């Protein structure tokens, strides 16, 4: 019994964890696409603070980072009036539905999650239970809005597949109850990943084979959204390259991870393709290309960083946006949760 996607109202949901600095990888890989989707879908964008504490966070720092991610959403162009922007912990239904999903998902499914294995590392006994159960909370995030489309990076694809498995098993396990309560054959949609485009995977400026990451000890490896023009220029100038000029065709990038990364970043910032960029810069020396990349990065990121700083100076205004978004999210999530309670067989007043 497959859920008919067409039976559900199209809705986009995605989340960003408030841990550490936001960088170019977060922008090109996630937030920039969130912005683009606003014209085509109703969107719910969530600062997933409950996911963040699966690994211990310094409380004062966590508060600051929740506001910073919110500021980045707004500064990048997400409209919190037309869409919903909020932080997860203000909508209790996420945790509530996650519990039901903990009882639907199987241990065997969670045991296959590669991200848990990576994050828990060798000392698995000492990882939090939350880190292990993380994907069921992610499923609840999406499905408490019965969202149909989820923009995520490659690294979250497995978690999204698990969300689909949970939705499907819930629909099956409670099929009769779902029908008798008048919800048709399926209560939850099977959410689709939206994995798009060129260079959504931004690599480290110091090593073209490693993802750009907030946990890299070298700040030179990433461009932060709040870096000023001089810092951006310095980081691009110091970015690792190889001695050859740029190739004139895309296949020439295949064995050159650093060149590929810089061309990919340029393409994503310019809304162009790698091939298009190489048409212009093929055979150019890196010094030439890097100065063009610096100009482009400063032009695109400068205003975002400046707006983020301006917003961060008014935390009360950010908190008001989150309060408004949370109230609107709660209405939707509360409706779903009431139906889930009826379907599962809980008594409610
Ligand atoms: N797990 C995602 C990440 O680390 C964040 C996230 C939490 C998320 N809940 C989500 C993404 C729901 C998409 C949909 O990047």
XYZ file of C-alpha atoms and ligand atoms in Angstrom:
364
model
C 0.000 0.000 0.000
C 1.771 3.095 -1.200
C 0.903 6.570 0.005
C -0.283 8.597 -2.940
C 1.909 11.688 -2.933
C -0.734 13.535 -4.894
C -3.193 13.136 -2.043
C -1.123 15.446 0.148
C -0.726 19.177 -0.012
C 2.767 20.000 -1.215
C 4.905 21.386 1.573
C 8.642 21.840 2.016
C 10.314 21.224 5.377
C 13.974 21.471 6.242
C 16.154 22.028 9.266
C 19.576 23.433 10.099
C 21.419 22.603 13.310
C 22.581 25.490 15.473
C 26.107 24.294 16.117
C 29.120 26.449 15.318
C 29.617 29.027 12.607
C 27.630 28.996 9.413
C 29.843 28.834 6.353
C 29.722 28.840 2.559
C 28.862 25.124 2.546
C 25.722 25.759 4.608
C 24.787 28.617 2.306
C 25.304 26.971 -1.085
C 24.310 23.482 0.081
C 21.198 24.420 2.018
C 20.047 27.964 2.728
C 20.386 29.304 -0.830
C 18.151 26.468 -2.020
C 15.664 27.101 0.784
C 15.375 30.641 -0.546
C 14.775 29.465 -4.120
C 12.024 27.019 -3.068
C 9.914 29.790 -1.510
C 8.433 30.735 -4.868
C 7.257 27.219 -5.668
C 6.119 25.829 -2.299
C 4.844 26.686 1.126
C 7.922 26.197 3.291
C 8.665 25.452 6.928
C 12.270 26.126 7.958
C 13.385 25.016 11.376
C 16.384 25.693 13.585
C 16.758 22.195 15.014
C 18.027 22.967 18.502
C 16.854 19.629 19.912
C 19.044 17.860 17.376
C 21.963 20.053 18.431
C 21.926 18.804 22.035
C 22.443 15.179 20.970
C 26.036 16.321 21.505
C 26.600 18.576 24.538
C 26.324 22.313 23.777
C 27.406 25.189 25.969
C 24.041 26.793 26.935
C 24.994 30.448 26.378
C 26.596 29.554 23.064
C 23.551 27.496 21.986
C 21.227 30.467 22.482
C 23.516 32.640 20.402
C 23.790 30.069 17.629
C 20.007 29.542 17.432
C 19.650 33.292 16.840
C 22.530 33.267 14.385
C 20.989 30.564 12.193
C 17.699 32.466 12.287
C 19.520 35.657 11.292
C 21.187 33.791 8.429
C 17.827 32.508 7.160
C 16.455 36.039 7.094
C 19.628 37.674 5.752
C 19.785 35.161 2.889
C 16.234 36.029 1.858
C 13.809 33.678 3.579
C 10.555 35.519 4.213
C 9.306 34.649 7.727
C 5.895 36.194 7.046
C 5.068 34.204 3.925
C 6.657 31.023 5.256
C 7.374 29.604 8.709
C 10.707 30.105 10.491
C 11.026 28.798 14.047
C 13.113 26.771 16.473
C 12.218 23.164 17.144
C 12.171 23.231 20.964
C 9.271 25.715 20.965
C 6.973 23.185 19.305
C 6.609 20.262 21.712
C 4.812 18.144 19.105
C 8.163 17.303 17.486
C 9.271 15.408 20.579
C 5.800 13.960 21.066
C 5.603 12.489 17.573
C 9.232 11.331 17.828
C 8.193 9.110 20.742
C 5.487 7.451 18.667
C 8.046 6.988 15.880
C 10.506 5.425 18.352
C 7.856 2.760 18.739
C 7.380 2.374 14.972
C 11.038 2.350 13.856
C 13.008 -0.878 14.350
C 16.388 -1.203 16.083
C 17.699 -2.863 12.951
C 16.869 0.233 10.900
C 18.697 2.596 13.249
C 21.664 0.253 13.489
C 22.279 0.812 9.789
C 22.616 4.606 10.075
C 26.122 5.518 8.934
C 26.071 8.985 10.482
C 25.609 7.540 13.972
C 28.520 5.191 13.435
C 30.704 8.087 12.298
C 29.644 10.498 15.026
C 29.718 7.987 17.868
C 33.110 6.748 16.732
C 34.880 4.047 18.714
C 33.390 5.016 22.059
C 29.845 4.036 21.151
C 28.895 3.119 24.732
C 29.398 6.731 25.669
C 27.270 8.284 22.878
C 23.957 9.809 23.984
C 20.733 7.878 23.436
C 19.567 11.028 21.628
C 22.359 10.734 19.060
C 21.186 7.210 18.320
C 17.496 8.167 18.122
C 18.259 11.347 16.133
C 16.723 10.044 12.865
C 13.321 9.359 14.463
C 13.213 12.972 15.660
C 14.116 14.079 12.137
C 11.251 11.980 10.774
C 8.927 13.632 13.294
C 10.145 17.114 12.245
C 9.095 16.430 8.679
C 5.975 14.372 9.225
C 4.407 16.450 11.984
C 3.712 18.882 9.100
C 3.020 16.026 6.691
C 5.658 17.665 4.482
C 6.102 16.220 1.001
C 9.484 17.673 -0.050
C 12.707 17.960 1.906
C 15.800 19.755 0.601
C 18.791 17.956 2.112
C 22.429 17.317 1.362
C 23.770 13.925 0.300
C 24.747 13.179 3.904
C 21.097 13.279 5.035
C 19.706 11.023 2.310
C 19.824 7.924 4.481
C 17.944 9.704 7.262
C 15.294 10.808 4.785
C 14.897 7.253 3.542
C 14.349 6.215 7.137
C 11.643 8.872 7.428
C 9.910 7.322 4.438
C 10.193 3.861 6.005
C 8.683 5.167 9.243
C 5.823 6.890 7.393
C 5.140 3.737 5.414
C 5.216 1.446 8.444
C 2.939 3.791 10.405
C 0.502 3.834 7.470
C 0.592 0.018 7.369
C 0.538 -0.742 11.084
C -2.421 1.569 11.657
C -4.052 1.111 8.256
C -7.427 0.081 9.569
C -7.553 2.840 12.144
C -6.419 5.405 9.551
C -9.275 4.370 7.252
C -11.863 4.225 10.012
C -10.941 7.753 11.087
C -11.549 8.947 7.542
C -7.958 9.640 6.469
C -8.088 7.382 3.418
C -5.378 4.791 2.862
C -2.392 6.711 4.168
C -2.030 9.287 6.905
C 1.564 10.316 6.238
C 3.060 11.177 2.850
C 6.371 9.587 1.883
C 8.585 12.687 1.823
C 10.778 13.180 -1.233
C 14.355 14.442 -1.081
C 15.152 17.526 -3.132
C 18.814 17.062 -3.884
C 19.836 19.446 -6.576
C 22.393 21.111 -8.621
C 25.953 21.829 -9.138
C 28.438 22.274 -6.295
C 25.971 21.952 -3.504
C 28.777 20.003 -1.871
C 31.377 22.575 -0.948
C 34.781 21.199 -0.012
C 37.487 22.490 2.327
C 39.714 25.245 0.919
C 42.703 23.341 2.311
C 41.803 19.874 1.037
C 39.504 19.380 -1.946
C 38.618 15.856 -0.841
C 37.162 16.867 2.549
C 33.830 18.591 3.113
C 33.920 22.206 4.250
C 33.094 21.874 7.929
C 32.588 23.955 11.033
C 34.533 21.351 12.995
C 37.715 21.672 10.907
C 40.326 23.116 13.304
C 41.636 25.448 10.567
C 39.468 28.520 10.011
C 41.337 28.924 6.705
C 39.512 25.829 5.439
C 36.146 27.598 5.255
C 34.512 30.914 4.418
C 32.156 31.905 7.226
C 29.010 33.840 6.367
C 30.147 36.640 8.670
C 33.723 36.908 7.302
C 34.534 40.419 6.076
C 35.869 41.184 2.594
C 39.540 41.114 3.627
C 39.161 37.758 5.335
C 37.384 36.293 2.320
C 40.107 37.620 0.013
C 42.857 36.155 2.189
C 41.195 32.744 2.455
C 40.601 32.502 -1.289
C 44.160 33.615 -2.026
C 45.530 30.958 0.334
C 43.171 28.226 -0.906
C 45.034 25.121 -1.995
C 45.454 24.668 -5.756
C 47.720 22.778 -8.122
C 50.354 24.196 -10.498
C 48.362 23.832 -13.743
C 46.153 26.552 -15.223
C 42.416 25.834 -15.251
C 41.258 23.274 -17.827
C 38.986 24.475 -20.599
C 36.584 21.539 -20.196
C 34.819 20.018 -17.251
C 36.400 16.605 -17.605
C 39.762 18.244 -16.918
C 38.553 18.829 -13.329
C 38.028 15.174 -12.553
C 41.432 14.460 -11.097
C 41.879 17.936 -9.616
C 39.716 18.184 -6.465
C 40.865 21.679 -5.439
C 40.345 23.163 -8.905
C 36.992 21.406 -9.103
C 35.935 22.850 -5.750
C 36.860 26.454 -6.594
C 35.180 26.262 -9.996
C 32.145 24.655 -8.343
C 31.930 27.439 -5.765
C 32.192 30.075 -8.491
C 29.475 28.333 -10.508
C 27.114 28.062 -7.526
C 27.641 31.698 -6.501
C 27.117 32.879 -10.082
C 24.133 30.560 -10.708
C 26.106 29.117 -13.605
C 27.456 25.686 -14.530
C 31.066 24.529 -14.238
C 31.181 24.280 -18.029
C 30.011 27.880 -18.291
C 32.649 29.063 -15.831
C 35.372 27.207 -17.735
C 34.249 28.817 -20.963
C 35.266 32.089 -19.404
C 38.248 31.005 -17.284
C 39.591 27.914 -19.090
C 43.397 28.186 -19.428
C 43.501 31.041 -16.899
C 46.072 31.007 -14.114
C 44.749 30.486 -10.601
C 45.858 33.985 -9.613
C 43.446 35.456 -12.176
C 40.629 33.085 -11.338
C 41.062 33.541 -7.600
C 40.757 37.293 -7.822
C 37.535 36.926 -9.844
C 36.259 34.421 -7.279
C 37.093 36.795 -4.446
C 35.157 39.624 -6.101
C 32.172 37.371 -6.681
C 32.230 35.924 -3.145
C 32.517 39.373 -1.577
C 29.679 40.684 -3.755
C 27.377 37.809 -2.823
C 28.338 37.187 0.812
C 29.189 40.717 1.935
C 25.568 41.908 2.136
C 24.502 38.658 3.844
C 27.176 38.946 6.511
C 26.377 42.605 7.094
C 22.651 41.901 7.444
C 23.340 39.004 9.821
C 25.420 41.279 12.037
C 22.708 43.926 11.996
C 20.047 41.395 12.983
C 22.259 39.854 15.680
C 22.427 43.261 17.347
C 18.694 43.044 17.985
C 18.100 39.637 19.590
C 14.609 40.673 20.727
C 13.563 41.093 17.083
C 14.930 37.642 16.222
C 13.147 36.102 19.193
C 9.905 37.736 18.034
C 10.283 36.114 14.606
C 10.846 32.728 16.266
C 7.877 33.226 18.597
C 5.578 34.063 15.693
C 6.849 31.160 13.582
C 6.557 28.760 16.512
C 2.947 29.758 17.181
C 2.035 29.130 13.547
C 3.985 25.851 13.462
C 2.304 24.703 16.683
C -1.125 25.083 15.094
C -0.196 22.775 12.215
C 1.725 20.308 14.379
C -1.031 20.210 16.995
C -3.571 19.218 14.372
C -1.398 16.351 13.156
C -0.688 15.206 16.692
C -4.386 15.075 17.587
C -5.025 12.878 14.548
C -2.064 10.659 15.437
C -3.433 10.202 18.952
C -6.813 9.199 17.542
C -5.202 6.808 15.069
C -2.939 5.185 17.674
C -5.800 4.811 20.135
C -4.894 7.271 22.865
C -7.747 8.839 24.825
C -7.762 12.629 24.660
C -10.072 15.302 25.962
N 19.776 16.247 10.314
C 19.876 17.460 9.553
C 21.333 17.886 9.446
O 22.129 17.593 10.311
C 19.085 18.563 10.189
C 17.642 18.216 10.253
C 16.922 17.909 11.363
C 16.746 18.125 9.161
N 15.648 17.664 11.051
C 15.490 17.782 9.709
C 16.891 18.310 7.780
C 14.378 17.576 8.900
C 15.769 18.116 6.967
C 14.533 17.753 7.521
O 21.692 18.551 8.506
